[in-house]
Amino acid sequence: MTTRLVVLVSGAGTNLQALIDACADPAYGARVVAVGADRDDIEALARADRHGIPSFVKQVSQFSSREHWDRALADTVAGFEPDLVVSAGFMKLVSEDFLARHTTVNTHPALLPSFPGMHGAADALAYGVKVTGATLFIVDGGVDTGPIVAQTVVPVIDDDTVETLHERIKIAERTMLVDTVGLMARDGWELDGRRVRLG
Ligand code: GRF
């Protein structure tokens, strides 16, 4: 059984690319069956195209309300019958209805619960922490509050800018994402309260 992944993106799609590359090995246990975005003209969609992966765009502005957008997104995702939705740099929150239909994991560029929100790398740098990193979590109704599946640590160095720090986080983040989604696909996971056990 190969785990069917739908990956949601908003930008460069380097995390998506890492998943696509991992899925090329049948032993990985997962396949990206579709890529969804909330905007056009992004490199992530070009990556999907280059690999012959179906993609779709649902822009909030195309809908009369956020609820309609969310339902259309959930319906389109459902059409691809995913076992797991991976939000990889997707810059939108989805509703509880979406999450009831689709188990979704999200990757965040900080060590949650520190520095949730849109600017994880910048906020960590401004605070002056000496280590930060990335977190993969199961999305719940909050902003970056769901049960943590995996984390990876990245040192902050004195000369870091937001860009250099975020780029180093992204290298570790891609490895964490690929390793963890592979484990989830092959071995499954259990949730005990907030604690996630892989395998
Ligand atoms: C990642 O660091 C993700 O955690 C953050 O935005 C970045 C997306 O990178 N939300 P990419 O589009 O996968 O290259």
PDB file of N, CA, C and O in Angstrom, residues 4 21 26 32 40 56 59 74 77 81 88 91 106 127-128 133 141 164 184-185 196 198:
ATOM      1  N   ARG A   4      -1.148   7.917  -0.072  1.00  0.00           N
ATOM      2  CA  ARG A   4      -1.426   8.990  -1.043  1.00  0.00           C
ATOM      3  C   ARG A   4      -1.315  10.343  -0.345  1.00  0.00           C
ATOM      4  O   ARG A   4      -2.015  10.606   0.642  1.00  0.00           O
ATOM      5  N   ASP A  21      11.093  13.923  -4.615  1.00  0.00           N
ATOM      6  CA  ASP A  21      12.325  13.149  -4.832  1.00  0.00           C
ATOM      7  C   ASP A  21      12.308  11.867  -4.004  1.00  0.00           C
ATOM      8  O   ASP A  21      12.680  10.796  -4.488  1.00  0.00           O
ATOM      9  N   PRO A  26      10.228   3.522  -4.614  1.00  0.00           N
ATOM     10  CA  PRO A  26       9.011   2.830  -4.177  1.00  0.00           C
ATOM     11  C   PRO A  26       9.073   2.397  -2.705  1.00  0.00           C
ATOM     12  O   PRO A  26       8.030   2.320  -2.049  1.00  0.00           O
ATOM     13  N   VAL A  32       3.078  11.495  -4.125  1.00  0.00           N
ATOM     14  CA  VAL A  32       2.376  12.781  -4.190  1.00  0.00           C
ATOM     15  C   VAL A  32       1.360  12.679  -5.332  1.00  0.00           C
ATOM     16  O   VAL A  32       1.733  12.629  -6.502  1.00  0.00           O
ATOM     17  N   ASP A  40      -1.411  31.569  -7.948  1.00  0.00           N
ATOM     18  CA  ASP A  40      -0.823  31.161  -9.234  1.00  0.00           C
ATOM     19  C   ASP A  40       0.647  31.536  -9.301  1.00  0.00           C
ATOM     20  O   ASP A  40       1.139  32.289  -8.472  1.00  0.00           O
ATOM     21  N   PHE A  56      -3.755  22.078  -8.609  1.00  0.00           N
ATOM     22  CA  PHE A  56      -4.936  22.946  -8.649  1.00  0.00           C
ATOM     23  C   PHE A  56      -4.665  24.177  -7.815  1.00  0.00           C
ATOM     24  O   PHE A  56      -3.827  24.158  -6.905  1.00  0.00           O
ATOM     25  N   GLN A  59      -7.842  30.253  -5.003  1.00  0.00           N
ATOM     26  CA  GLN A  59      -7.516  31.551  -4.402  1.00  0.00           C
ATOM     27  C   GLN A  59      -8.705  32.028  -3.595  1.00  0.00           C
ATOM     28  O   GLN A  59      -9.850  31.981  -4.091  1.00  0.00           O
ATOM     29  N   ALA A  74     -11.342  21.762   0.365  1.00  0.00           N
ATOM     30  CA  ALA A  74     -11.530  20.426   0.961  1.00  0.00           C
ATOM     31  C   ALA A  74     -12.119  19.458  -0.060  1.00  0.00           C
ATOM     32  O   ALA A  74     -11.701  18.294  -0.132  1.00  0.00           O
ATOM     33  N   VAL A  77      -9.406  18.568  -2.690  1.00  0.00           N
ATOM     34  CA  VAL A  77      -8.449  17.645  -2.057  1.00  0.00           C
ATOM     35  C   VAL A  77      -9.071  16.249  -1.972  1.00  0.00           C
ATOM     36  O   VAL A  77      -8.444  15.238  -2.315  1.00  0.00           O
ATOM     37  N   GLU A  81      -8.408  11.626  -3.031  1.00  0.00           N
ATOM     38  CA  GLU A  81      -8.439  10.550  -2.034  1.00  0.00           C
ATOM     39  C   GLU A  81      -7.118  10.398  -1.270  1.00  0.00           C
ATOM     40  O   GLU A  81      -6.512   9.318  -1.258  1.00  0.00           O
ATOM     41  N   ALA A  88       3.002  22.298   3.231  1.00  0.00           N
ATOM     42  CA  ALA A  88       4.456  22.523   3.175  1.00  0.00           C
ATOM     43  C   ALA A  88       4.698  23.927   2.654  1.00  0.00           C
ATOM     44  O   ALA A  88       4.825  24.141   1.451  1.00  0.00           O
ATOM     45  N   MET A  91       0.465  29.062   3.075  1.00  0.00           N
ATOM     46  CA  MET A  91       0.332  30.224   3.955  1.00  0.00           C
ATOM     47  C   MET A  91      -1.127  30.558   4.281  1.00  0.00           C
ATOM     48  O   MET A  91      -1.499  31.726   4.386  1.00  0.00           O
ATOM     49  N   ASN A 106       1.668  19.894   9.120  1.00  0.00           N
ATOM     50  CA  ASN A 106       2.231  21.160   8.654  1.00  0.00           C
ATOM     51  C   ASN A 106       3.663  21.280   9.148  1.00  0.00           C
ATOM     52  O   ASN A 106       3.969  20.864  10.270  1.00  0.00           O
ATOM     53  N   TYR A 127      14.362  37.460  18.927  1.00  0.00           N
ATOM     54  CA  TYR A 127      14.311  37.158  20.362  1.00  0.00           C
ATOM     55  C   TYR A 127      15.710  36.899  20.921  1.00  0.00           C
ATOM     56  O   TYR A 127      15.971  37.103  22.095  1.00  0.00           O
ATOM     57  N   GLY A 128      16.599  36.404  20.031  1.00  0.00           N
ATOM     58  CA  GLY A 128      17.967  36.141  20.472  1.00  0.00           C
ATOM     59  C   GLY A 128      18.226  34.727  20.938  1.00  0.00           C
ATOM     60  O   GLY A 128      19.226  34.472  21.621  1.00  0.00           O
ATOM     61  N   GLY A 133      14.853  25.918  14.909  1.00  0.00           N
ATOM     62  CA  GLY A 133      14.726  24.684  14.134  1.00  0.00           C
ATOM     63  C   GLY A 133      13.426  24.635  13.378  1.00  0.00           C
ATOM     64  O   GLY A 133      12.921  25.665  12.909  1.00  0.00           O
ATOM     65  N   GLY A 141      -7.216  23.095  15.253  1.00  0.00           N
ATOM     66  CA  GLY A 141      -7.934  24.340  14.952  1.00  0.00           C
ATOM     67  C   GLY A 141      -7.156  25.610  15.260  1.00  0.00           C
ATOM     68  O   GLY A 141      -7.589  26.696  14.887  1.00  0.00           O
ATOM     69  N   THR A 164      19.621  34.016   5.996  1.00  0.00           N
ATOM     70  CA  THR A 164      20.593  32.917   6.173  1.00  0.00           C
ATOM     71  C   THR A 164      20.057  31.903   7.179  1.00  0.00           C
ATOM     72  O   THR A 164      20.202  30.689   6.995  1.00  0.00           O
ATOM     73  N   MET A 184       5.574   7.920   8.839  1.00  0.00           N
ATOM     74  CA  MET A 184       4.106   7.919   8.994  1.00  0.00           C
ATOM     75  C   MET A 184       3.469   7.035   7.920  1.00  0.00           C
ATOM     76  O   MET A 184       2.532   6.278   8.182  1.00  0.00           O
ATOM     77  N   ALA A 185       4.001   7.133   6.691  1.00  0.00           N
ATOM     78  CA  ALA A 185       3.431   6.367   5.572  1.00  0.00           C
ATOM     79  C   ALA A 185       3.652   4.867   5.767  1.00  0.00           C
ATOM     80  O   ALA A 185       2.737   4.068   5.565  1.00  0.00           O
ATOM     81  N   VAL A 196       2.475  12.133  20.113  1.00  0.00           N
ATOM     82  CA  VAL A 196       2.420  11.356  18.874  1.00  0.00           C
ATOM     83  C   VAL A 196       3.513  10.295  18.941  1.00  0.00           C
ATOM     84  O   VAL A 196       4.663  10.582  19.233  1.00  0.00           O
ATOM     85  N   LEU A 198       5.240   7.396  16.595  1.00  0.00           N
ATOM     86  CA  LEU A 198       5.373   6.850  15.246  1.00  0.00           C
ATOM     87  C   LEU A 198       5.562   5.358  15.317  1.00  0.00           C
ATOM     88  O   LEU A 198       6.228   4.843  16.204  1.00  0.00           O
TER      89      LEU A 198
END
